[in-house]
């Protein structure tokens, strides 16, 4: 046997997180995470669960009884949504306009569903007419779309029109709101979304580990009347109902610390007010956008479907995307990311989410990005960028 490994104290670097997630965590959330554990069936924890559910309903803008944090990352909430709503033999319509539509397709297939697609290029939203044509052609049981495509920086507009078209043809609607919840206007009830899921580590500024999910009664009826059990025991909503519903009986041990974190993160949302929070994201990310544009860079998404929480900026000719990313990390302890899939090498993805959506963060980011681009010999006007950003923040 080898000797005990000599592993030193944990001292992670002090990064500023402006990538596609996680975002910087609010100090109050970190403090909540260092409070003592109680049991996951302790009466005090049941009270905390109720509070988290109430706060999640507020944040999703829904009255859905069935609103919970799923144990696991955003993909767990995503798989709970798709794996329970899609039954073997069901058809699910998914989008092709980004990375996460592809993940929806894989999950629907694993659930025994047949996948059909509605096309739009990466970097563009779905058009209502195209969704209508696809729904007419395929008569899907379920339609999934991504409200905030983290891979492209595109916000899906016209959500009420999309849900109407799907409902006219009897399809349930699942919305991926991982990068919108708590940062970008989202109205689950008013927009008639049947199922929505999200991630904690984006606009809620909460570490990954428990992820929001909400289902309306109509979707819940489908889930509870399935002929075949959901393929995942862990994410079977009919079983999770025992813990998060009336009974509060053991299913699995809840990630208590993550539930504490979410409670505090959602309390911050409620204190700020959800609409004010959406506005803050628009204002602060708007200043960032004004800055990069005045420098001479181009946003990947036009203004009509720009996503404030994820700013996709086109890499100018002659500049190496990775060199800029590394420079920012090494020189400034600042994290941004490159493009994925069809946009790999073409864009930088700059998050402006939750606690990271602050004037302090965007000023730092823009100054550092200007320096990184200068160091690469890029033809950018850094001073003009900084002036435009300051002007927009004023
Ligand atoms: C739009 C979208 N959907 C789903 C996910 C999956 O979430 P996670 O990585 O937390 O599992 C992400 C993560 O970035 C995302 O951006």
PDB file of N, CA and C in Angstrom, residues 16 18 40 83 87 148 164 208 239 318 384 388:
ATOM      1  N   UNK A  16     -13.085  35.477 -11.078  1.00  0.00           N
ATOM      2  CA  UNK A  16     -14.336  36.185 -11.361  1.00  0.00           C
ATOM      3  C   UNK A  16     -15.006  35.396 -12.486  1.00  0.00           C
ATOM      4  N   UNK A  18     -17.381  34.899 -15.331  1.00  0.00           N
ATOM      5  CA  UNK A  18     -18.206  35.571 -16.345  1.00  0.00           C
ATOM      6  C   UNK A  18     -18.331  34.668 -17.586  1.00  0.00           C
ATOM      7  N   UNK A  40     -32.896  15.304   6.738  1.00  0.00           N
ATOM      8  CA  UNK A  40     -33.735  15.675   5.583  1.00  0.00           C
ATOM      9  C   UNK A  40     -35.218  15.431   5.837  1.00  0.00           C
ATOM     10  N   UNK A  83     -37.754  12.641 -19.133  1.00  0.00           N
ATOM     11  CA  UNK A  83     -37.892  11.213 -18.834  1.00  0.00           C
ATOM     12  C   UNK A  83     -39.227  10.834 -18.217  1.00  0.00           C
ATOM     13  N   UNK A  87     -43.284   9.297 -22.865  1.00  0.00           N
ATOM     14  CA  UNK A  87     -43.498   7.867 -22.628  1.00  0.00           C
ATOM     15  C   UNK A  87     -43.014   7.093 -23.848  1.00  0.00           C
ATOM     16  N   UNK A 148     -33.384  30.024 -23.320  1.00  0.00           N
ATOM     17  CA  UNK A 148     -32.145  30.810 -23.319  1.00  0.00           C
ATOM     18  C   UNK A 148     -31.023  29.856 -23.727  1.00  0.00           C
ATOM     19  N   UNK A 164     -49.001  28.217 -27.823  1.00  0.00           N
ATOM     20  CA  UNK A 164     -50.355  28.155 -28.376  1.00  0.00           C
ATOM     21  C   UNK A 164     -50.411  27.173 -29.553  1.00  0.00           C
ATOM     22  N   UNK A 208     -24.016  24.571  -8.279  1.00  0.00           N
ATOM     23  CA  UNK A 208     -24.790  23.464  -8.832  1.00  0.00           C
ATOM     24  C   UNK A 208     -25.058  22.390  -7.779  1.00  0.00           C
ATOM     25  N   UNK A 239     -42.479   9.048  -7.746  1.00  0.00           N
ATOM     26  CA  UNK A 239     -41.857   8.668  -6.462  1.00  0.00           C
ATOM     27  C   UNK A 239     -41.394   9.908  -5.695  1.00  0.00           C
ATOM     28  N   UNK A 318      -8.366  37.167 -37.353  1.00  0.00           N
ATOM     29  CA  UNK A 318      -6.957  37.246 -36.973  1.00  0.00           C
ATOM     30  C   UNK A 318      -6.713  37.057 -35.480  1.00  0.00           C
ATOM     31  N   UNK A 384     -12.975  53.706 -26.520  1.00  0.00           N
ATOM     32  CA  UNK A 384     -14.363  53.941 -26.936  1.00  0.00           C
ATOM     33  C   UNK A 384     -15.291  52.933 -26.251  1.00  0.00           C
ATOM     34  N   UNK A 388     -18.306  53.924 -23.723  1.00  0.00           N
ATOM     35  CA  UNK A 388     -19.701  53.547 -24.025  1.00  0.00           C
ATOM     36  C   UNK A 388     -20.300  52.768 -22.865  1.00  0.00           C
TER      37      UNK A 388
END
